[in-house]
Amino acid sequence: MKPATREQETVINDLSNNLILFASAGTGKTFTIANRIANILKNQVTSTDKILCLTFTVKACRELIDDVFDIVGDIADT
């Protein structure tokens, strides 16, 4: 996995604002959102039942869920 860009790091580390992320294909949206959700959970900003994440495809949804579990483990299942 390649490291996050400066723009991705900004999104990942901003834990106080809601966001809508629009970007073209292949720009790392799933990576960025998965890491942001993991960061929110690791820092106990909120619980999993308070996070809403919408994707346009089932594939992206599955990747997102798998990525979050890979990063934070069972914390994502609470």
PDB file of N, CA and C in Angstrom:
ATOM      1  N   MET A   1       0.839  -1.179   0.000  1.00  0.00           N
ATOM      2  CA  MET A   1       0.000   0.000   0.000  1.00  0.00           C
ATOM      3  C   MET A   1       0.885   1.244   0.000  1.00  0.00           C
ATOM      4  N   LYS A   2       0.612   2.148  -0.912  1.00  0.00           N
ATOM      5  CA  LYS A   2       1.424   3.357  -0.982  1.00  0.00           C
ATOM      6  C   LYS A   2       0.988   4.358   0.083  1.00  0.00           C
ATOM      7  N   PRO A   3       1.883   5.248   0.496  1.00  0.00           N
ATOM      8  CA  PRO A   3       1.539   6.225   1.540  1.00  0.00           C
ATOM      9  C   PRO A   3       0.518   7.241   1.035  1.00  0.00           C
ATOM     10  N   ALA A   4      -0.189   7.839   1.969  1.00  0.00           N
ATOM     11  CA  ALA A   4      -1.207   8.838   1.641  1.00  0.00           C
ATOM     12  C   ALA A   4      -0.561  10.123   1.133  1.00  0.00           C
ATOM     13  N   THR A   5      -1.264  10.784   0.230  1.00  0.00           N
ATOM     14  CA  THR A   5      -0.818  12.097  -0.232  1.00  0.00           C
ATOM     15  C   THR A   5      -1.148  13.134   0.844  1.00  0.00           C
ATOM     16  N   ARG A   6      -0.659  14.327   0.667  1.00  0.00           N
ATOM     17  CA  ARG A   6      -0.936  15.410   1.620  1.00  0.00           C
ATOM     18  C   ARG A   6      -2.445  15.688   1.700  1.00  0.00           C
ATOM     19  N   GLU A   7      -3.109  15.664   0.556  1.00  0.00           N
ATOM     20  CA  GLU A   7      -4.555  15.905   0.543  1.00  0.00           C
ATOM     21  C   GLU A   7      -5.307  14.793   1.265  1.00  0.00           C
ATOM     22  N   GLN A   8      -4.873  13.533   1.034  1.00  0.00           N
ATOM     23  CA  GLN A   8      -5.499  12.406   1.716  1.00  0.00           C
ATOM     24  C   GLN A   8      -5.271  12.492   3.220  1.00  0.00           C
ATOM     25  N   GLU A   9      -4.069  12.841   3.636  1.00  0.00           N
ATOM     26  CA  GLU A   9      -3.767  12.986   5.070  1.00  0.00           C
ATOM     27  C   GLU A   9      -4.655  14.037   5.721  1.00  0.00           C
ATOM     28  N   THR A  10      -4.920  15.120   5.006  1.00  0.00           N
ATOM     29  CA  THR A  10      -5.795  16.166   5.536  1.00  0.00           C
ATOM     30  C   THR A  10      -7.180  15.608   5.830  1.00  0.00           C
ATOM     31  N   VAL A  11      -7.724  14.831   4.908  1.00  0.00           N
ATOM     32  CA  VAL A  11      -9.051  14.235   5.086  1.00  0.00           C
ATOM     33  C   VAL A  11      -9.018  13.192   6.200  1.00  0.00           C
ATOM     34  N   ILE A  12      -8.006  12.359   6.224  1.00  0.00           N
ATOM     35  CA  ILE A  12      -7.892  11.293   7.219  1.00  0.00           C
ATOM     36  C   ILE A  12      -7.804  11.864   8.630  1.00  0.00           C
ATOM     37  N   ASN A  13      -7.087  12.953   8.796  1.00  0.00           N
ATOM     38  CA  ASN A  13      -6.827  13.499  10.130  1.00  0.00           C
ATOM     39  C   ASN A  13      -7.830  14.543  10.602  1.00  0.00           C
ATOM     40  N   ASP A  14      -8.740  14.981   9.756  1.00  0.00           N
ATOM     41  CA  ASP A  14      -9.767  15.936  10.178  1.00  0.00           C
ATOM     42  C   ASP A  14     -10.908  15.152  10.825  1.00  0.00           C
ATOM     43  N   LEU A  15     -10.896  15.114  12.143  1.00  0.00           N
ATOM     44  CA  LEU A  15     -11.874  14.311  12.864  1.00  0.00           C
ATOM     45  C   LEU A  15     -13.047  15.127  13.391  1.00  0.00           C
ATOM     46  N   SER A  16     -13.091  16.401  13.085  1.00  0.00           N
ATOM     47  CA  SER A  16     -14.154  17.236  13.655  1.00  0.00           C
ATOM     48  C   SER A  16     -15.199  17.687  12.636  1.00  0.00           C
ATOM     49  N   ASN A  17     -14.992  17.403  11.366  1.00  0.00           N
ATOM     50  CA  ASN A  17     -15.928  17.853  10.334  1.00  0.00           C
ATOM     51  C   ASN A  17     -16.479  16.680   9.540  1.00  0.00           C
ATOM     52  N   ASN A  18     -17.743  16.790   9.157  1.00  0.00           N
ATOM     53  CA  ASN A  18     -18.325  15.844   8.216  1.00  0.00           C
ATOM     54  C   ASN A  18     -17.813  16.201   6.831  1.00  0.00           C
ATOM     55  N   LEU A  19     -17.870  15.251   5.912  1.00  0.00           N
ATOM     56  CA  LEU A  19     -17.393  15.584   4.577  1.00  0.00           C
ATOM     57  C   LEU A  19     -18.095  14.772   3.512  1.00  0.00           C
ATOM     58  N   ILE A  20     -18.056  15.304   2.327  1.00  0.00           N
ATOM     59  CA  ILE A  20     -18.448  14.602   1.112  1.00  0.00           C
ATOM     60  C   ILE A  20     -17.201  14.594   0.242  1.00  0.00           C
ATOM     61  N   LEU A  21     -16.792  13.420  -0.174  1.00  0.00           N
ATOM     62  CA  LEU A  21     -15.564  13.296  -0.958  1.00  0.00           C
ATOM     63  C   LEU A  21     -15.909  12.913  -2.387  1.00  0.00           C
ATOM     64  N   PHE A  22     -15.643  13.835  -3.295  1.00  0.00           N
ATOM     65  CA  PHE A  22     -15.825  13.585  -4.723  1.00  0.00           C
ATOM     66  C   PHE A  22     -14.458  13.601  -5.379  1.00  0.00           C
ATOM     67  N   ALA A  23     -14.158  12.562  -6.132  1.00  0.00           N
ATOM     68  CA  ALA A  23     -12.891  12.510  -6.861  1.00  0.00           C
ATOM     69  C   ALA A  23     -13.044  11.503  -7.998  1.00  0.00           C
ATOM     70  N   SER A  24     -12.213  11.648  -8.985  1.00  0.00           N
ATOM     71  CA  SER A  24     -12.305  10.753 -10.138  1.00  0.00           C
ATOM     72  C   SER A  24     -11.780   9.362  -9.799  1.00  0.00           C
ATOM     73  N   ALA A  25     -12.019   8.426 -10.710  1.00  0.00           N
ATOM     74  CA  ALA A  25     -11.615   7.032 -10.518  1.00  0.00           C
ATOM     75  C   ALA A  25     -10.103   6.925 -10.333  1.00  0.00           C
ATOM     76  N   GLY A  26      -9.706   6.042  -9.432  1.00  0.00           N
ATOM     77  CA  GLY A  26      -8.295   5.765  -9.241  1.00  0.00           C
ATOM     78  C   GLY A  26      -7.527   6.768  -8.413  1.00  0.00           C
ATOM     79  N   THR A  27      -8.229   7.636  -7.687  1.00  0.00           N
ATOM     80  CA  THR A  27      -7.555   8.679  -6.917  1.00  0.00           C
ATOM     81  C   THR A  27      -7.376   8.329  -5.446  1.00  0.00           C
ATOM     82  N   GLY A  28      -7.859   7.156  -5.026  1.00  0.00           N
ATOM     83  CA  GLY A  28      -7.653   6.736  -3.642  1.00  0.00           C
ATOM     84  C   GLY A  28      -8.787   7.086  -2.701  1.00  0.00           C
ATOM     85  N   LYS A  29      -9.984   7.234  -3.216  1.00  0.00           N
ATOM     86  CA  LYS A  29     -11.139   7.568  -2.355  1.00  0.00           C
ATOM     87  C   LYS A  29     -11.387   6.500  -1.298  1.00  0.00           C
ATOM     88  N   THR A  30     -11.410   5.238  -1.731  1.00  0.00           N
ATOM     89  CA  THR A  30     -11.687   4.153  -0.791  1.00  0.00           C
ATOM     90  C   THR A  30     -10.604   4.092   0.279  1.00  0.00           C
ATOM     91  N   PHE A  31      -9.351   4.212  -0.117  1.00  0.00           N
ATOM     92  CA  PHE A  31      -8.235   4.242   0.829  1.00  0.00           C
ATOM     93  C   PHE A  31      -8.403   5.373   1.836  1.00  0.00           C
ATOM     94  N   THR A  32      -8.725   6.552   1.340  1.00  0.00           N
ATOM     95  CA  THR A  32      -8.838   7.725   2.193  1.00  0.00           C
ATOM     96  C   THR A  32      -9.990   7.581   3.177  1.00  0.00           C
ATOM     97  N   ILE A  33     -11.145   7.180   2.702  1.00  0.00           N
ATOM     98  CA  ILE A  33     -12.314   7.050   3.578  1.00  0.00           C
ATOM     99  C   ILE A  33     -12.108   5.918   4.585  1.00  0.00           C
ATOM    100  N   ALA A  34     -11.552   4.793   4.154  1.00  0.00           N
ATOM    101  CA  ALA A  34     -11.293   3.686   5.082  1.00  0.00           C
ATOM    102  C   ALA A  34     -10.358   4.130   6.201  1.00  0.00           C
ATOM    103  N   ASN A  35      -9.321   4.862   5.849  1.00  0.00           N
ATOM    104  CA  ASN A  35      -8.377   5.339   6.856  1.00  0.00           C
ATOM    105  C   ASN A  35      -8.989   6.406   7.751  1.00  0.00           C
ATOM    106  N   ARG A  36      -9.851   7.231   7.200  1.00  0.00           N
ATOM    107  CA  ARG A  36     -10.537   8.240   8.016  1.00  0.00           C
ATOM    108  C   ARG A  36     -11.458   7.564   9.030  1.00  0.00           C
ATOM    109  N   ILE A  37     -12.250   6.591   8.581  1.00  0.00           N
ATOM    110  CA  ILE A  37     -13.143   5.872   9.488  1.00  0.00           C
ATOM    111  C   ILE A  37     -12.326   5.156  10.566  1.00  0.00           C
ATOM    112  N   ALA A  38     -11.244   4.510  10.163  1.00  0.00           N
ATOM    113  CA  ALA A  38     -10.382   3.832  11.130  1.00  0.00           C
ATOM    114  C   ALA A  38      -9.820   4.816  12.146  1.00  0.00           C
ATOM    115  N   ASN A  39      -9.400   5.976  11.687  1.00  0.00           N
ATOM    116  CA  ASN A  39      -8.863   7.010  12.574  1.00  0.00           C
ATOM    117  C   ASN A  39      -9.936   7.491  13.553  1.00  0.00           C
ATOM    118  N   ILE A  40     -11.150   7.684  13.073  1.00  0.00           N
ATOM    119  CA  ILE A  40     -12.264   8.086  13.941  1.00  0.00           C
ATOM    120  C   ILE A  40     -12.503   7.028  15.019  1.00  0.00           C
ATOM    121  N   LEU A  41     -12.490   5.760  14.633  1.00  0.00           N
ATOM    122  CA  LEU A  41     -12.727   4.686  15.595  1.00  0.00           C
ATOM    123  C   LEU A  41     -11.567   4.540  16.575  1.00  0.00           C
ATOM    124  N   LYS A  42     -10.327   4.616  16.074  1.00  0.00           N
ATOM    125  CA  LYS A  42      -9.161   4.495  16.953  1.00  0.00           C
ATOM    126  C   LYS A  42      -9.112   5.608  17.990  1.00  0.00           C
ATOM    127  N   ASN A  43      -9.540   6.796  17.597  1.00  0.00           N
ATOM    128  CA  ASN A  43      -9.513   7.940  18.505  1.00  0.00           C
ATOM    129  C   ASN A  43     -10.815   8.091  19.294  1.00  0.00           C
ATOM    130  N   GLN A  44     -11.700   7.141  19.142  1.00  0.00           N
ATOM    131  CA  GLN A  44     -12.976   7.099  19.859  1.00  0.00           C
ATOM    132  C   GLN A  44     -13.757   8.406  19.735  1.00  0.00           C
ATOM    133  N   VAL A  45     -13.741   8.971  18.537  1.00  0.00           N
ATOM    134  CA  VAL A  45     -14.501  10.194  18.274  1.00  0.00           C
ATOM    135  C   VAL A  45     -15.993   9.894  18.284  1.00  0.00           C
ATOM    136  N   THR A  46     -16.355   8.736  17.772  1.00  0.00           N
ATOM    137  CA  THR A  46     -17.750   8.292  17.788  1.00  0.00           C
ATOM    138  C   THR A  46     -17.765   6.777  17.660  1.00  0.00           C
ATOM    139  N   SER A  47     -18.959   6.208  17.726  1.00  0.00           N
ATOM    140  CA  SER A  47     -19.100   4.757  17.611  1.00  0.00           C
ATOM    141  C   SER A  47     -19.516   4.385  16.186  1.00  0.00           C
ATOM    142  N   THR A  48     -19.414   3.115  15.881  1.00  0.00           N
ATOM    143  CA  THR A  48     -19.719   2.656  14.523  1.00  0.00           C
ATOM    144  C   THR A  48     -21.158   2.921  14.121  1.00  0.00           C
ATOM    145  N   ASP A  49     -22.075   2.925  15.081  1.00  0.00           N
ATOM    146  CA  ASP A  49     -23.484   3.147  14.733  1.00  0.00           C
ATOM    147  C   ASP A  49     -23.794   4.601  14.415  1.00  0.00           C
ATOM    148  N   LYS A  50     -22.824   5.469  14.529  1.00  0.00           N
ATOM    149  CA  LYS A  50     -23.003   6.888  14.211  1.00  0.00           C
ATOM    150  C   LYS A  50     -22.300   7.287  12.913  1.00  0.00           C
ATOM    151  N   ILE A  51     -21.725   6.322  12.206  1.00  0.00           N
ATOM    152  CA  ILE A  51     -20.997   6.602  10.970  1.00  0.00           C
ATOM    153  C   ILE A  51     -21.855   6.191   9.776  1.00  0.00           C
ATOM    154  N   LEU A  52     -22.043   7.118   8.856  1.00  0.00           N
ATOM    155  CA  LEU A  52     -22.746   6.836   7.609  1.00  0.00           C
ATOM    156  C   LEU A  52     -21.759   7.034   6.466  1.00  0.00           C
ATOM    157  N   CYS A  53     -21.596   6.004   5.685  1.00  0.00           N
ATOM    158  CA  CYS A  53     -20.702   6.065   4.538  1.00  0.00           C
ATOM    159  C   CYS A  53     -21.430   5.451   3.354  1.00  0.00           C
ATOM    160  N   LEU A  54     -21.630   6.233   2.306  1.00  0.00           N
ATOM    161  CA  LEU A  54     -22.326   5.766   1.113  1.00  0.00           C
ATOM    162  C   LEU A  54     -21.339   5.616  -0.032  1.00  0.00           C
ATOM    163  N   THR A  55     -21.509   4.533  -0.784  1.00  0.00           N
ATOM    164  CA  THR A  55     -20.684   4.311  -1.973  1.00  0.00           C
ATOM    165  C   THR A  55     -21.618   4.094  -3.155  1.00  0.00           C
ATOM    166  N   PHE A  56     -21.061   4.152  -4.337  1.00  0.00           N
ATOM    167  CA  PHE A  56     -21.868   3.968  -5.539  1.00  0.00           C
ATOM    168  C   PHE A  56     -21.886   2.533  -6.033  1.00  0.00           C
ATOM    169  N   THR A  57     -21.003   1.695  -5.515  1.00  0.00           N
ATOM    170  CA  THR A  57     -20.966   0.312  -5.985  1.00  0.00           C
ATOM    171  C   THR A  57     -20.844  -0.643  -4.806  1.00  0.00           C
ATOM    172  N   VAL A  58     -21.326  -1.859  -4.997  1.00  0.00           N
ATOM    173  CA  VAL A  58     -21.198  -2.901  -3.983  1.00  0.00           C
ATOM    174  C   VAL A  58     -19.712  -3.236  -3.792  1.00  0.00           C
ATOM    175  N   LYS A  59     -18.957  -3.241  -4.881  1.00  0.00           N
ATOM    176  CA  LYS A  59     -17.525  -3.533  -4.800  1.00  0.00           C
ATOM    177  C   LYS A  59     -16.809  -2.540  -3.885  1.00  0.00           C
ATOM    178  N   ALA A  60     -17.077  -1.260  -4.059  1.00  0.00           N
ATOM    179  CA  ALA A  60     -16.450  -0.238  -3.220  1.00  0.00           C
ATOM    180  C   ALA A  60     -16.869  -0.403  -1.767  1.00  0.00           C
ATOM    181  N   CYS A  61     -18.117  -0.742  -1.539  1.00  0.00           N
ATOM    182  CA  CYS A  61     -18.614  -0.958  -0.183  1.00  0.00           C
ATOM    183  C   CYS A  61     -17.867  -2.104   0.485  1.00  0.00           C
ATOM    184  N   ARG A  62     -17.729  -3.211  -0.208  1.00  0.00           N
ATOM    185  CA  ARG A  62     -17.022  -4.377   0.342  1.00  0.00           C
ATOM    186  C   ARG A  62     -15.551  -4.052   0.618  1.00  0.00           C
ATOM    187  N   GLU A  63     -14.923  -3.342  -0.322  1.00  0.00           N
ATOM    188  CA  GLU A  63     -13.524  -2.950  -0.131  1.00  0.00           C
ATOM    189  C   GLU A  63     -13.371  -2.053   1.079  1.00  0.00           C
ATOM    190  N   LEU A  64     -14.291  -1.127   1.244  1.00  0.00           N
ATOM    191  CA  LEU A  64     -14.257  -0.196   2.362  1.00  0.00           C
ATOM    192  C   LEU A  64     -14.377  -0.931   3.692  1.00  0.00           C
ATOM    193  N   ILE A  65     -15.337  -1.820   3.779  1.00  0.00           N
ATOM    194  CA  ILE A  65     -15.531  -2.600   5.005  1.00  0.00           C
ATOM    195  C   ILE A  65     -14.284  -3.436   5.301  1.00  0.00           C
ATOM    196  N   ASP A  66     -13.782  -4.126   4.291  1.00  0.00           N
ATOM    197  CA  ASP A  66     -12.584  -4.960   4.484  1.00  0.00           C
ATOM    198  C   ASP A  66     -11.384  -4.125   4.913  1.00  0.00           C
ATOM    199  N   ASP A  67     -11.206  -2.972   4.294  1.00  0.00           N
ATOM    200  CA  ASP A  67     -10.070  -2.110   4.633  1.00  0.00           C
ATOM    201  C   ASP A  67     -10.153  -1.610   6.071  1.00  0.00           C
ATOM    202  N   VAL A  68     -11.338  -1.189   6.498  1.00  0.00           N
ATOM    203  CA  VAL A  68     -11.498  -0.699   7.875  1.00  0.00           C
ATOM    204  C   VAL A  68     -11.193  -1.823   8.858  1.00  0.00           C
ATOM    205  N   PHE A  69     -11.713  -3.021   8.615  1.00  0.00           N
ATOM    206  CA  PHE A  69     -11.422  -4.154   9.496  1.00  0.00           C
ATOM    207  C   PHE A  69      -9.933  -4.483   9.498  1.00  0.00           C
ATOM    208  N   ASP A  70      -9.274  -4.400   8.343  1.00  0.00           N
ATOM    209  CA  ASP A  70      -7.835  -4.668   8.278  1.00  0.00           C
ATOM    210  C   ASP A  70      -7.042  -3.667   9.116  1.00  0.00           C
ATOM    211  N   ILE A  71      -7.505  -2.423   9.165  1.00  0.00           N
ATOM    212  CA  ILE A  71      -6.778  -1.379   9.881  1.00  0.00           C
ATOM    213  C   ILE A  71      -7.029  -1.440  11.382  1.00  0.00           C
ATOM    214  N   VAL A  72      -8.299  -1.575  11.805  1.00  0.00           N
ATOM    215  CA  VAL A  72      -8.619  -1.481  13.227  1.00  0.00           C
ATOM    216  C   VAL A  72      -9.072  -2.782  13.865  1.00  0.00           C
ATOM    217  N   GLY A  73      -9.287  -3.800  13.084  1.00  0.00           N
ATOM    218  CA  GLY A  73      -9.699  -5.088  13.637  1.00  0.00           C
ATOM    219  C   GLY A  73     -11.108  -5.049  14.211  1.00  0.00           C
ATOM    220  N   ASP A  74     -11.274  -5.700  15.359  1.00  0.00           N
ATOM    221  CA  ASP A  74     -12.598  -5.879  15.952  1.00  0.00           C
ATOM    222  C   ASP A  74     -13.257  -4.583  16.427  1.00  0.00           C
ATOM    223  N   ILE A  75     -12.486  -3.508  16.550  1.00  0.00           N
ATOM    224  CA  ILE A  75     -13.091  -2.217  16.920  1.00  0.00           C
ATOM    225  C   ILE A  75     -14.180  -1.856  15.916  1.00  0.00           C
ATOM    226  N   ALA A  76     -14.001  -2.252  14.674  1.00  0.00           N
ATOM    227  CA  ALA A  76     -14.956  -1.927  13.614  1.00  0.00           C
ATOM    228  C   ALA A  76     -16.257  -2.712  13.733  1.00  0.00           C
ATOM    229  N   ASP A  77     -16.287  -3.704  14.576  1.00  0.00           N
ATOM    230  CA  ASP A  77     -17.453  -4.567  14.708  1.00  0.00           C
ATOM    231  C   ASP A  77     -18.325  -4.206  15.899  1.00  0.00           C
ATOM    232  N   THR A  78     -18.033  -3.093  16.561  1.00  0.00           N
ATOM    233  CA  THR A  78     -18.811  -2.729  17.751  1.00  0.00           C
ATOM    234  C   THR A  78     -19.945  -1.798  17.424  1.00  0.00           C
TER     235      THR A  78
END
